[in-house]
Amino acid sequence: MTAGLLIAALFMALLGVVLGLVLAVASRKLAVEEDPRIDEVEDMLPHANCGACGFPGCRPFAEALVKGDVPPSKCTVSTAEGVASIAAFLGVEAGSAEKVVARLACAGGKNVARFKAAYQGQPSCRAAVAAGGGGKACAWGCLGLADCEVSCTFDAIHMNAQGLPVVDEEKCVACNDCVLACPLDLFSLMPVSQKLFVACKSLAEGDQALSECEVACTACGRCAADAPGLIRIENHLARVDYSKNALATRFPIERCPTGAIVWIEDQKFQKGAAAKKIIRKEPLPILSEPNP
Amino acid sequence: MSEHFSIQHFLRGTFHQGIHPPENKHFTAEKPIERLAFPPQLVLPLSQHAGKASVALVRKGQEVVRGEPIARADGFVSVPLHAPASGVVKDICLMPSARGPMVESIVLDVYAGDPQEVLYGTEVDVDAIQSSDLMQAVQDTGLVGLGGAAFPTHVKLSVPEGCVIDTVLINGCECEPFLTTDHRLMIEQAADLVAGTRILMRAVGAKRAIIGTEDNKLDAVEAIQAVLKKDDVVSVKAVQTKYPQGAEKMLAKALVNREIPSGKFPSAVGLGVFNVATATQIGQLLPQKQGVIERVVTVTGPGIERPGNYIVPVGTPIRFILEKLGFQGSARHLIMGGPMMGGTVSSLDTPITKGCGGLLILNEHQLTTEEQMKRYPCINCGACVDACPMMLNPCELGRMAHKAQYEVMAERYHLNDCFECGSCSYVCPAAIPLVQYFRVAKSVNRTKAAAS
């Protein structure tokens, strides 16, 4: 009885030793050489795995950092001190990346943009788009069902009282999630130095655009006339040529009759002096509803 | 209804699972096809079909005659467009579409005093056309699947290499509630339907053809049988009335007991499936060398005074049809197509396109109330699993959609096999909008695939 137990225990011990040796040899022979700095750099990164740097996650970005392919400032989530400490650790320049934020090319809240039909389905922009476009009179405009707010993992997007998403530029890290979430492609990532911005995507012209939304670009051409070369009218919509951003001033927004072109200063979308003043706070009636 | 419980009903072919919603075909099933007046203006989107948009051949201010080509096909998976009425091109601009976005369309001002005869086209002997040239002839008619998918018909005629098509199935199920266009076509234009079927058989090289319909349309079976020869290669067969019997995979299973593999076309199992209206149009248009300029639309529902089956020119705005047929002010919900798979229309300026077979107008009280819209948690009852004709697990898919696991849904739970028939949403006792979830999931996956 005792002998049987002993044999079993010895056998198990021997087996453990042999297998342990095999593992020890394997870990030496098959070891993957990896720069130990990668782990440390990864620890210094914010672990958001947001993809704003252009890499699939923080680990691949850390690998690229150690190789020296990218400057540490590519990580838009890290604080300035975080970037500096990575740069100091790796002994490289921190690099200077300009802050990039997401901006919504629509200003048509419920108080200025009309709906032609009432949407009653699932509260999601994508579901609404699948159901006849969602019912907004302007086929390009924001539906206000907050797919972007849901997609934002940095709490940087909040819907305002008029059903439009407002981006908190302090929190926005330009991770691209809202750009992908919006079924109408209304978001784009822009450097903060680009201050002249057309907050409209409507390709409708003149009265048609105005009948759908009071703050639409009507393609009147005043801004293009005031900033030739910088702004041009393309498919009934004003477009800013950002390659000439250095020339941009507040001047072209001043004569805009609807305030579709804005100057962004300290997170404020400033309209020109000639822009129609919007006082109404309550939503406009739905076009197809019969009058009460 | 007694028919549905007879012994013959249960002996008829069908597919597994599915549902049986109230048919509501009584509004229009007995109404013969009538022609509606020409509207003063037509809106013709350049993309009324699946595939590349057509290219306009006309310019602003040009006069066109009814039946004349006004846009050409851009490549193989594209079809031309013909003028549905004589008039003058007012503009080529962005106009509202059924899907929502503004699309490039030809706006045609119709001449009010014109007799609107089709002056375009020549008579040809279809039997003399080589079967290899039939595909081009079909493309020239601008024909697309008139059942709703609007897939160019000539593309279906090109049999993939390695496939042999032995049987043509003509789909006359019309399983969607309310719709009766195919039903009336089979009764009234059976001769054209059979002629078109024979042309389709020759084009794909099939030896036989089966016209399949549901057993709530046995009068259509009789009408077709009356024009068939003795021992004809074309036959007509009734299958069980069940939704979604009109989906091509379900029809193939019910008629010839073949299963079309996931992600494959019917040609993979030797079948060619065409809609009844498509076959009828081929029978009418090919011998005249004309194009598709009009279609039969069932205008129905409790919200309209004179429901019926009407021939309207392609491009007729919905507003015009509603005004002509007595649009009741209380009607507030419009669906293009059937109630199960059709799309809600958000603008009355949306035109009727080639693929639109029905216009359903519901009253206010048919609209879902807040109470009905209320969603309850899934209790795993499995009603959706029992209903899904594709044998998917909508319950599990729905739960994953809730957690935005869209890629897992596609990779492991066959999301892309779902053809959005709506059976799961229809039976769900918790009122979970499953199909809407799946549409969102597919849309997100498409966006991601396009971005990467």
mmCIF file with all atom_site columns, C-alpha atoms in Angstrom, chain A residues 84-235:
data_model
loop_
_atom_site.group_PDB
_atom_site.id
_atom_site.type_symbol
_atom_site.label_atom_id
_atom_site.label_alt_id
_atom_site.label_comp_id
_atom_site.label_asym_id
_atom_site.label_entity_id
_atom_site.label_seq_id
_atom_site.pdbx_PDB_ins_code
_atom_site.Cartn_x
_atom_site.Cartn_y
_atom_site.Cartn_z
_atom_site.occupancy
_atom_site.B_iso_or_equiv
_atom_site.pdbx_formal_charge
_atom_site.auth_seq_id
_atom_site.auth_comp_id
_atom_site.auth_asym_id
_atom_site.auth_atom_id
_atom_site.pdbx_PDB_model_num
ATOM 1   C CA . ALA A 1 84  ? 7.018   64.269 -22.983 1.00 0.00 ? 84  ALA A CA 1
ATOM 2   C CA . SER A 1 85  ? 7.775   61.348 -20.687 1.00 0.00 ? 85  SER A CA 1
ATOM 3   C CA . ILE A 1 86  ? 7.599   58.859 -23.578 1.00 0.00 ? 86  ILE A CA 1
ATOM 4   C CA . ALA A 1 87  ? 9.858   61.119 -25.623 1.00 0.00 ? 87  ALA A CA 1
ATOM 5   C CA . ALA A 1 88  ? 12.302  61.385 -22.722 1.00 0.00 ? 88  ALA A CA 1
ATOM 6   C CA . PHE A 1 89  ? 12.254  57.619 -22.181 1.00 0.00 ? 89  PHE A CA 1
ATOM 7   C CA . LEU A 1 90  ? 12.950  56.889 -25.826 1.00 0.00 ? 90  LEU A CA 1
ATOM 8   C CA . GLY A 1 91  ? 15.290  59.824 -26.223 1.00 0.00 ? 91  GLY A CA 1
ATOM 9   C CA . VAL A 1 92  ? 13.459  61.215 -29.228 1.00 0.00 ? 92  VAL A CA 1
ATOM 10  C CA . GLU A 1 93  ? 11.779  64.476 -30.087 1.00 0.00 ? 93  GLU A CA 1
ATOM 11  C CA . ALA A 1 94  ? 8.185   64.623 -28.859 1.00 0.00 ? 94  ALA A CA 1
ATOM 12  C CA . GLY A 1 95  ? 7.173   66.073 -32.190 1.00 0.00 ? 95  GLY A CA 1
ATOM 13  C CA . SER A 1 96  ? 4.487   68.637 -32.515 1.00 0.00 ? 96  SER A CA 1
ATOM 14  C CA . ALA A 1 97  ? 1.113   67.458 -33.642 1.00 0.00 ? 97  ALA A CA 1
ATOM 15  C CA . GLU A 1 98  ? -1.571  69.996 -34.064 1.00 0.00 ? 98  GLU A CA 1
ATOM 16  C CA . LYS A 1 99  ? -4.778  69.266 -32.224 1.00 0.00 ? 99  LYS A CA 1
ATOM 17  C CA . VAL A 1 100 ? -7.347  67.708 -34.519 1.00 0.00 ? 100 VAL A CA 1
ATOM 18  C CA . VAL A 1 101 ? -11.045 67.631 -33.648 1.00 0.00 ? 101 VAL A CA 1
ATOM 19  C CA . ALA A 1 102 ? -14.233 66.268 -35.135 1.00 0.00 ? 102 ALA A CA 1
ATOM 20  C CA . ARG A 1 103 ? -16.586 68.823 -36.613 1.00 0.00 ? 103 ARG A CA 1
ATOM 21  C CA . LEU A 1 104 ? -20.172 68.434 -37.732 1.00 0.00 ? 104 LEU A CA 1
ATOM 22  C CA . ALA A 1 105 ? -21.047 69.904 -41.119 1.00 0.00 ? 105 ALA A CA 1
ATOM 23  C CA . CYS A 1 106 ? -24.632 70.675 -40.205 1.00 0.00 ? 106 CYS A CA 1
ATOM 24  C CA . ALA A 1 107 ? -26.217 73.393 -38.114 1.00 0.00 ? 107 ALA A CA 1
ATOM 25  C CA . GLY A 1 108 ? -29.815 72.425 -38.808 1.00 0.00 ? 108 GLY A CA 1
ATOM 26  C CA . GLY A 1 109 ? -31.319 71.874 -35.391 1.00 0.00 ? 109 GLY A CA 1
ATOM 27  C CA . LYS A 1 110 ? -35.011 71.266 -34.874 1.00 0.00 ? 110 LYS A CA 1
ATOM 28  C CA . ASN A 1 111 ? -35.689 74.994 -34.553 1.00 0.00 ? 111 ASN A CA 1
ATOM 29  C CA . VAL A 1 112 ? -34.335 75.842 -38.006 1.00 0.00 ? 112 VAL A CA 1
ATOM 30  C CA . ALA A 1 113 ? -34.512 72.699 -40.146 1.00 0.00 ? 113 ALA A CA 1
ATOM 31  C CA . ARG A 1 114 ? -37.803 71.120 -41.108 1.00 0.00 ? 114 ARG A CA 1
ATOM 32  C CA . PHE A 1 115 ? -38.872 67.519 -41.088 1.00 0.00 ? 115 PHE A CA 1
ATOM 33  C CA . LYS A 1 116 ? -41.115 66.371 -43.942 1.00 0.00 ? 116 LYS A CA 1
ATOM 34  C CA . ALA A 1 117 ? -42.229 63.199 -42.144 1.00 0.00 ? 117 ALA A CA 1
ATOM 35  C CA . ALA A 1 118 ? -42.220 61.883 -38.601 1.00 0.00 ? 118 ALA A CA 1
ATOM 36  C CA . TYR A 1 119 ? -39.912 58.942 -37.928 1.00 0.00 ? 119 TYR A CA 1
ATOM 37  C CA . GLN A 1 120 ? -41.229 56.570 -35.281 1.00 0.00 ? 120 GLN A CA 1
ATOM 38  C CA . GLY A 1 121 ? -38.852 53.637 -35.391 1.00 0.00 ? 121 GLY A CA 1
ATOM 39  C CA . GLN A 1 122 ? -35.793 52.577 -33.514 1.00 0.00 ? 122 GLN A CA 1
ATOM 40  C CA . PRO A 1 123 ? -33.956 55.624 -32.136 1.00 0.00 ? 123 PRO A CA 1
ATOM 41  C CA . SER A 1 124 ? -30.828 55.297 -34.260 1.00 0.00 ? 124 SER A CA 1
ATOM 42  C CA . CYS A 1 125 ? -29.679 57.394 -37.202 1.00 0.00 ? 125 CYS A CA 1
ATOM 43  C CA . ARG A 1 126 ? -28.745 54.332 -39.206 1.00 0.00 ? 126 ARG A CA 1
ATOM 44  C CA . ALA A 1 127 ? -32.142 52.688 -38.705 1.00 0.00 ? 127 ALA A CA 1
ATOM 45  C CA . ALA A 1 128 ? -33.803 55.961 -39.690 1.00 0.00 ? 128 ALA A CA 1
ATOM 46  C CA . VAL A 1 129 ? -31.715 56.247 -42.838 1.00 0.00 ? 129 VAL A CA 1
ATOM 47  C CA . ALA A 1 130 ? -32.814 52.734 -43.801 1.00 0.00 ? 130 ALA A CA 1
ATOM 48  C CA . ALA A 1 131 ? -36.453 53.795 -43.413 1.00 0.00 ? 131 ALA A CA 1
ATOM 49  C CA . GLY A 1 132 ? -36.885 56.270 -46.226 1.00 0.00 ? 132 GLY A CA 1
ATOM 50  C CA . GLY A 1 133 ? -34.008 58.502 -45.194 1.00 0.00 ? 133 GLY A CA 1
ATOM 51  C CA . GLY A 1 134 ? -35.372 59.452 -41.776 1.00 0.00 ? 134 GLY A CA 1
ATOM 52  C CA . GLY A 1 135 ? -37.851 62.155 -42.693 1.00 0.00 ? 135 GLY A CA 1
ATOM 53  C CA . LYS A 1 136 ? -35.670 65.247 -42.519 1.00 0.00 ? 136 LYS A CA 1
ATOM 54  C CA . ALA A 1 137 ? -36.565 67.663 -45.308 1.00 0.00 ? 137 ALA A CA 1
ATOM 55  C CA . CYS A 1 138 ? -32.881 68.207 -46.053 1.00 0.00 ? 138 CYS A CA 1
ATOM 56  C CA . ALA A 1 139 ? -31.590 64.867 -47.302 1.00 0.00 ? 139 ALA A CA 1
ATOM 57  C CA . TRP A 1 140 ? -28.050 65.716 -46.154 1.00 0.00 ? 140 TRP A CA 1
ATOM 58  C CA . GLY A 1 141 ? -28.842 67.025 -42.700 1.00 0.00 ? 141 GLY A CA 1
ATOM 59  C CA . CYS A 1 142 ? -28.259 65.655 -39.205 1.00 0.00 ? 142 CYS A CA 1
ATOM 60  C CA . LEU A 1 143 ? -31.138 63.451 -38.018 1.00 0.00 ? 143 LEU A CA 1
ATOM 61  C CA . GLY A 1 144 ? -30.334 64.055 -34.360 1.00 0.00 ? 144 GLY A CA 1
ATOM 62  C CA . LEU A 1 145 ? -30.754 60.463 -33.169 1.00 0.00 ? 145 LEU A CA 1
ATOM 63  C CA . ALA A 1 146 ? -27.349 60.422 -31.508 1.00 0.00 ? 146 ALA A CA 1
ATOM 64  C CA . ASP A 1 147 ? -25.460 57.550 -33.144 1.00 0.00 ? 147 ASP A CA 1
ATOM 65  C CA . CYS A 1 148 ? -22.342 59.703 -32.737 1.00 0.00 ? 148 CYS A CA 1
ATOM 66  C CA . GLU A 1 149 ? -23.010 60.385 -29.063 1.00 0.00 ? 149 GLU A CA 1
ATOM 67  C CA . VAL A 1 150 ? -23.321 56.642 -28.456 1.00 0.00 ? 150 VAL A CA 1
ATOM 68  C CA . SER A 1 151 ? -20.174 55.855 -30.444 1.00 0.00 ? 151 SER A CA 1
ATOM 69  C CA . CYS A 1 152 ? -17.971 58.379 -28.617 1.00 0.00 ? 152 CYS A CA 1
ATOM 70  C CA . THR A 1 153 ? -15.928 56.603 -25.971 1.00 0.00 ? 153 THR A CA 1
ATOM 71  C CA . PHE A 1 154 ? -14.365 59.836 -24.716 1.00 0.00 ? 154 PHE A CA 1
ATOM 72  C CA . ASP A 1 155 ? -17.624 61.517 -23.673 1.00 0.00 ? 155 ASP A CA 1
ATOM 73  C CA . ALA A 1 156 ? -16.832 64.342 -26.073 1.00 0.00 ? 156 ALA A CA 1
ATOM 74  C CA . ILE A 1 157 ? -20.150 64.466 -27.960 1.00 0.00 ? 157 ILE A CA 1
ATOM 75  C CA . HIS A 1 158 ? -23.422 65.567 -26.403 1.00 0.00 ? 158 HIS A CA 1
ATOM 76  C CA . MET A 1 159 ? -26.737 66.300 -28.074 1.00 0.00 ? 159 MET A CA 1
ATOM 77  C CA . ASN A 1 160 ? -27.976 69.843 -27.476 1.00 0.00 ? 160 ASN A CA 1
ATOM 78  C CA . ALA A 1 161 ? -31.580 70.980 -26.969 1.00 0.00 ? 161 ALA A CA 1
ATOM 79  C CA . GLN A 1 162 ? -32.080 71.302 -30.721 1.00 0.00 ? 162 GLN A CA 1
ATOM 80  C CA . GLY A 1 163 ? -31.013 67.723 -31.386 1.00 0.00 ? 163 GLY A CA 1
ATOM 81  C CA . LEU A 1 164 ? -27.577 68.500 -32.755 1.00 0.00 ? 164 LEU A CA 1
ATOM 82  C CA . PRO A 1 165 ? -24.372 66.895 -31.474 1.00 0.00 ? 165 PRO A CA 1
ATOM 83  C CA . VAL A 1 166 ? -21.903 69.319 -29.947 1.00 0.00 ? 166 VAL A CA 1
ATOM 84  C CA . VAL A 1 167 ? -18.249 68.310 -29.836 1.00 0.00 ? 167 VAL A CA 1
ATOM 85  C CA . ASP A 1 168 ? -16.279 69.158 -26.720 1.00 0.00 ? 168 ASP A CA 1
ATOM 86  C CA . GLU A 1 169 ? -12.931 70.026 -28.269 1.00 0.00 ? 169 GLU A CA 1
ATOM 87  C CA . GLU A 1 170 ? -11.119 69.556 -24.976 1.00 0.00 ? 170 GLU A CA 1
ATOM 88  C CA . LYS A 1 171 ? -12.179 65.930 -24.775 1.00 0.00 ? 171 LYS A CA 1
ATOM 89  C CA . CYS A 1 172 ? -12.134 65.089 -28.479 1.00 0.00 ? 172 CYS A CA 1
ATOM 90  C CA . VAL A 1 173 ? -9.082  63.022 -29.451 1.00 0.00 ? 173 VAL A CA 1
ATOM 91  C CA . ALA A 1 174 ? -9.962  62.664 -33.152 1.00 0.00 ? 174 ALA A CA 1
ATOM 92  C CA . CYS A 1 175 ? -10.342 58.876 -32.909 1.00 0.00 ? 175 CYS A CA 1
ATOM 93  C CA . ASN A 1 176 ? -12.606 58.761 -35.992 1.00 0.00 ? 176 ASN A CA 1
ATOM 94  C CA . ASP A 1 177 ? -15.408 56.799 -34.289 1.00 0.00 ? 177 ASP A CA 1
ATOM 95  C CA . CYS A 1 178 ? -18.067 59.453 -34.897 1.00 0.00 ? 178 CYS A CA 1
ATOM 96  C CA . VAL A 1 179 ? -16.942 59.835 -38.503 1.00 0.00 ? 179 VAL A CA 1
ATOM 97  C CA . LEU A 1 180 ? -17.676 56.137 -39.034 1.00 0.00 ? 180 LEU A CA 1
ATOM 98  C CA . ALA A 1 181 ? -20.850 56.176 -36.938 1.00 0.00 ? 181 ALA A CA 1
ATOM 99  C CA . CYS A 1 182 ? -22.598 58.948 -38.837 1.00 0.00 ? 182 CYS A CA 1
ATOM 100 C CA . PRO A 1 183 ? -24.546 57.382 -41.718 1.00 0.00 ? 183 PRO A CA 1
ATOM 101 C CA . LEU A 1 184 ? -24.710 60.756 -43.454 1.00 0.00 ? 184 LEU A CA 1
ATOM 102 C CA . ASP A 1 185 ? -20.931 61.408 -43.294 1.00 0.00 ? 185 ASP A CA 1
ATOM 103 C CA . LEU A 1 186 ? -21.414 64.712 -41.540 1.00 0.00 ? 186 LEU A CA 1
ATOM 104 C CA . PHE A 1 187 ? -18.359 64.496 -39.306 1.00 0.00 ? 187 PHE A CA 1
ATOM 105 C CA . SER A 1 188 ? -14.836 65.210 -40.440 1.00 0.00 ? 188 SER A CA 1
ATOM 106 C CA . LEU A 1 189 ? -11.576 65.510 -38.541 1.00 0.00 ? 189 LEU A CA 1
ATOM 107 C CA . MET A 1 190 ? -10.004 68.931 -38.859 1.00 0.00 ? 190 MET A CA 1
ATOM 108 C CA . PRO A 1 191 ? -6.982  70.665 -37.304 1.00 0.00 ? 191 PRO A CA 1
ATOM 109 C CA . VAL A 1 192 ? -8.100  73.425 -34.943 1.00 0.00 ? 192 VAL A CA 1
ATOM 110 C CA . SER A 1 193 ? -6.167  75.971 -36.989 1.00 0.00 ? 193 SER A CA 1
ATOM 111 C CA . GLN A 1 194 ? -8.744  75.586 -39.751 1.00 0.00 ? 194 GLN A CA 1
ATOM 112 C CA . LYS A 1 195 ? -11.162 78.139 -38.424 1.00 0.00 ? 195 LYS A CA 1
ATOM 113 C CA . LEU A 1 196 ? -13.192 78.898 -41.512 1.00 0.00 ? 196 LEU A CA 1
ATOM 114 C CA . PHE A 1 197 ? -15.836 76.198 -41.795 1.00 0.00 ? 197 PHE A CA 1
ATOM 115 C CA . VAL A 1 198 ? -18.975 75.591 -43.850 1.00 0.00 ? 198 VAL A CA 1
ATOM 116 C CA . ALA A 1 199 ? -21.446 73.980 -41.434 1.00 0.00 ? 199 ALA A CA 1
ATOM 117 C CA . CYS A 1 200 ? -23.699 72.610 -44.167 1.00 0.00 ? 200 CYS A CA 1
ATOM 118 C CA . LYS A 1 201 ? -23.649 69.760 -46.658 1.00 0.00 ? 201 LYS A CA 1
ATOM 119 C CA . SER A 1 202 ? -26.858 70.507 -48.550 1.00 0.00 ? 202 SER A CA 1
ATOM 120 C CA . LEU A 1 203 ? -26.444 70.338 -52.302 1.00 0.00 ? 203 LEU A CA 1
ATOM 121 C CA . ALA A 1 204 ? -29.822 72.003 -52.774 1.00 0.00 ? 204 ALA A CA 1
ATOM 122 C CA . GLU A 1 205 ? -29.743 75.524 -54.129 1.00 0.00 ? 205 GLU A CA 1
ATOM 123 C CA . GLY A 1 206 ? -31.254 78.835 -53.142 1.00 0.00 ? 206 GLY A CA 1
ATOM 124 C CA . ASP A 1 207 ? -34.921 78.764 -52.191 1.00 0.00 ? 207 ASP A CA 1
ATOM 125 C CA . GLN A 1 208 ? -35.015 74.983 -52.167 1.00 0.00 ? 208 GLN A CA 1
ATOM 126 C CA . ALA A 1 209 ? -32.268 74.864 -49.536 1.00 0.00 ? 209 ALA A CA 1
ATOM 127 C CA . LEU A 1 210 ? -33.882 77.677 -47.543 1.00 0.00 ? 210 LEU A CA 1
ATOM 128 C CA . SER A 1 211 ? -37.280 75.986 -47.537 1.00 0.00 ? 211 SER A CA 1
ATOM 129 C CA . GLU A 1 212 ? -35.665 72.961 -45.932 1.00 0.00 ? 212 GLU A CA 1
ATOM 130 C CA . CYS A 1 213 ? -33.419 74.718 -43.445 1.00 0.00 ? 213 CYS A CA 1
ATOM 131 C CA . GLU A 1 214 ? -32.969 78.338 -42.391 1.00 0.00 ? 214 GLU A CA 1
ATOM 132 C CA . VAL A 1 215 ? -29.236 78.016 -41.882 1.00 0.00 ? 215 VAL A CA 1
ATOM 133 C CA . ALA A 1 216 ? -28.438 76.136 -45.095 1.00 0.00 ? 216 ALA A CA 1
ATOM 134 C CA . CYS A 1 217 ? -25.806 77.219 -47.589 1.00 0.00 ? 217 CYS A CA 1
ATOM 135 C CA . THR A 1 218 ? -27.853 78.620 -50.466 1.00 0.00 ? 218 THR A CA 1
ATOM 136 C CA . ALA A 1 219 ? -24.853 78.860 -52.790 1.00 0.00 ? 219 ALA A CA 1
ATOM 137 C CA . CYS A 1 220 ? -25.341 82.620 -53.099 1.00 0.00 ? 220 CYS A CA 1
ATOM 138 C CA . GLY A 1 221 ? -21.629 82.990 -53.700 1.00 0.00 ? 221 GLY A CA 1
ATOM 139 C CA . ARG A 1 222 ? -20.989 86.013 -51.443 1.00 0.00 ? 222 ARG A CA 1
ATOM 140 C CA . CYS A 1 223 ? -18.279 84.241 -49.453 1.00 0.00 ? 223 CYS A CA 1
ATOM 141 C CA . ALA A 1 224 ? -16.629 83.010 -52.628 1.00 0.00 ? 224 ALA A CA 1
ATOM 142 C CA . ALA A 1 225 ? -16.644 86.560 -54.002 1.00 0.00 ? 225 ALA A CA 1
ATOM 143 C CA . ASP A 1 226 ? -15.108 87.907 -50.774 1.00 0.00 ? 226 ASP A CA 1
ATOM 144 C CA . ALA A 1 227 ? -12.363 85.288 -50.670 1.00 0.00 ? 227 ALA A CA 1
ATOM 145 C CA . PRO A 1 228 ? -11.560 84.387 -54.253 1.00 0.00 ? 228 PRO A CA 1
ATOM 146 C CA . GLY A 1 229 ? -9.259  81.399 -54.500 1.00 0.00 ? 229 GLY A CA 1
ATOM 147 C CA . LEU A 1 230 ? -9.893  80.372 -50.911 1.00 0.00 ? 230 LEU A CA 1
ATOM 148 C CA . ILE A 1 231 ? -13.623 79.611 -51.173 1.00 0.00 ? 231 ILE A CA 1
ATOM 149 C CA . ARG A 1 232 ? -15.447 78.397 -54.236 1.00 0.00 ? 232 ARG A CA 1
ATOM 150 C CA . ILE A 1 233 ? -18.978 77.214 -54.931 1.00 0.00 ? 233 ILE A CA 1
ATOM 151 C CA . GLU A 1 234 ? -19.086 73.597 -55.996 1.00 0.00 ? 234 GLU A CA 1
ATOM 152 C CA . ASN A 1 235 ? -22.338 71.679 -56.580 1.00 0.00 ? 235 ASN A CA 1
#
